[in-house]
């Protein structure tokens, strides 16, 4: 990938994007429609099937008269609410238009052309897009058993590595890395490398050996933890993400942050969502119960579910014959059930199913049993 001035671009007969941009594969969101089916069920984007907190909805509605007003750039009240909830220093928080924006800010701040990021081979797609936009190299470490492996990551780290990204738990795999392994990774990384711990699904993990990384970020100079209101809190459309990290990293990110990147309704709804423990509990109970059931049912029909710590399950299909993941995705779609093909993540033989309500999960399992028998 070239990082030098290209006279060819100046001489071109039309604007030419800088090197590498057109090599980026644009992010493909989960499908939301099926031709010929009026109200399909969308189980393709890991959204909260229960919607969101009624308190968050009321706060959103109450913001209707402020649409002409610029939001509080520092998200002061939301900042205080998060600092109190997680016992974090408010000055060490930063907000983003979703956590996606924070990954982009990290890339812009730390990556020069020719630098690299290191991630697992099935990493969430946003990291690579952010890195490639900065003309950096993306290094993918093998994930044996669909799990990020600390030693495999470390093998790829060199003098040009600036960022190591881990979604913990991961998407699309749903697997997690225990706290002791994350601490071992941090201890082995050069002090100049930022370790990004993306906790978009952290709330769903039940394993007591899991750590959300905020304790490590409190004391280490190179660890940043990102979180989102899009998953557990069901506020995906409002685009509120946040990060906690060392003060000087947060200050650097803040230099390039768009000043009004979270909105008045978004901030207000997020504050109420954080306070609504009943909604959070109901969401976690639903996911916990049906995750176990789905995993068992999928295994029972001869498919290969990957044990999940999230609100979705990745499931493997035979790579040959009539029972492939692509055929299953079509079969489910014809029954109005939209799930996520993950070929774009290097997993052409898998589908990712967001956990739904009881009737949704039963419908998915009924359809897949018919598919396997057909
Ligand atoms: C692992 C992971 N990180 C981050 C995000 C982005 O979340 P946000 O809505 O906060 O941008 C997602 C969304 O699907 C995700 O799966």
Tab-separated table of N, CA, C and O and ligand atoms in Angstrom, residues 98-100 103 124 167 171 198 200-201 228 230-231 239, ligand 1:
chain	number	residue	atom	x	y	z
A	98	UNK	N	-22.161	6.061	18.419
A	98	UNK	CA	-21.933	4.619	18.506
A	98	UNK	C	-20.483	4.379	18.872
A	98	UNK	O	-19.638	5.279	18.739
A	99	UNK	N	-20.186	3.172	19.349
A	99	UNK	CA	-18.764	2.886	19.605
A	99	UNK	C	-17.999	2.821	18.289
A	99	UNK	O	-16.793	3.050	18.256
A	100	UNK	N	-18.694	2.574	17.185
A	100	UNK	CA	-18.055	2.595	15.866
A	100	UNK	C	-17.224	3.854	15.651
A	100	UNK	O	-16.116	3.801	15.131
A	103	UNK	N	-13.865	3.733	17.378
A	103	UNK	CA	-12.825	2.934	16.690
A	103	UNK	C	-12.170	3.776	15.584
A	103	UNK	O	-10.959	3.732	15.390
A	124	UNK	N	-14.629	-8.020	14.416
A	124	UNK	CA	-15.692	-7.112	13.991
A	124	UNK	C	-15.142	-6.194	12.891
A	124	UNK	O	-14.041	-5.638	13.017
A	167	UNK	N	-12.738	-7.593	20.397
A	167	UNK	CA	-14.118	-7.506	20.881
A	167	UNK	C	-14.266	-8.628	21.896
A	167	UNK	O	-14.015	-9.785	21.590
A	171	UNK	N	-17.853	-10.591	18.097
A	171	UNK	CA	-18.889	-10.688	17.070
A	171	UNK	C	-18.160	-10.932	15.758
A	171	UNK	O	-17.267	-10.144	15.434
A	198	UNK	N	-13.228	-3.953	23.181
A	198	UNK	CA	-14.562	-3.562	22.724
A	198	UNK	C	-15.583	-4.408	23.493
A	198	UNK	O	-15.730	-5.599	23.231
A	200	UNK	N	-18.933	-4.288	23.519
A	200	UNK	CA	-20.308	-4.057	23.045
A	200	UNK	C	-21.298	-5.061	23.659
A	200	UNK	O	-22.456	-4.730	23.902
A	201	UNK	N	-20.807	-6.299	23.919
A	201	UNK	CA	-21.702	-7.343	24.460
A	201	UNK	C	-21.304	-7.753	25.883
A	201	UNK	O	-21.696	-8.827	26.352
A	228	UNK	N	-21.330	0.317	24.516
A	228	UNK	CA	-22.383	0.876	23.664
A	228	UNK	C	-23.752	0.773	24.326
A	228	UNK	O	-23.970	-0.119	25.161
A	230	UNK	N	-26.217	0.290	22.261
A	230	UNK	CA	-26.955	-0.305	21.140
A	230	UNK	C	-27.475	-1.709	21.409
A	230	UNK	O	-28.411	-2.153	20.750
A	231	UNK	N	-26.858	-2.441	22.335
A	231	UNK	CA	-27.167	-3.875	22.456
A	231	UNK	C	-28.073	-4.120	23.660
A	231	UNK	O	-29.280	-4.167	23.521
A	239	UNK	N	-27.423	5.811	18.495
A	239	UNK	CA	-25.977	5.920	18.274
A	239	UNK	C	-25.256	6.551	19.462
A	239	UNK	O	-24.723	7.660	19.376
B	1	LIG	C1	-18.388	-6.180	18.506
B	1	LIG	C2	-19.110	-4.922	18.202
B	1	LIG	N1	-18.550	-3.767	18.545
B	1	LIG	C3	-19.139	-2.599	18.286
B	1	LIG	C4	-20.352	-2.543	17.628
B	1	LIG	C5	-20.890	-1.202	17.251
B	1	LIG	O1	-21.797	-0.740	18.101
B	1	LIG	P1	-22.320	0.746	18.046
B	1	LIG	O2	-23.764	0.628	17.726
B	1	LIG	O3	-22.034	1.285	19.408
B	1	LIG	O4	-21.564	1.496	17.001
B	1	LIG	C6	-20.984	-3.712	17.248
B	1	LIG	C7	-22.270	-3.661	16.522
B	1	LIG	O5	-22.767	-4.581	15.991
B	1	LIG	C8	-20.344	-4.928	17.537
B	1	LIG	O6	-20.905	-6.082	17.173
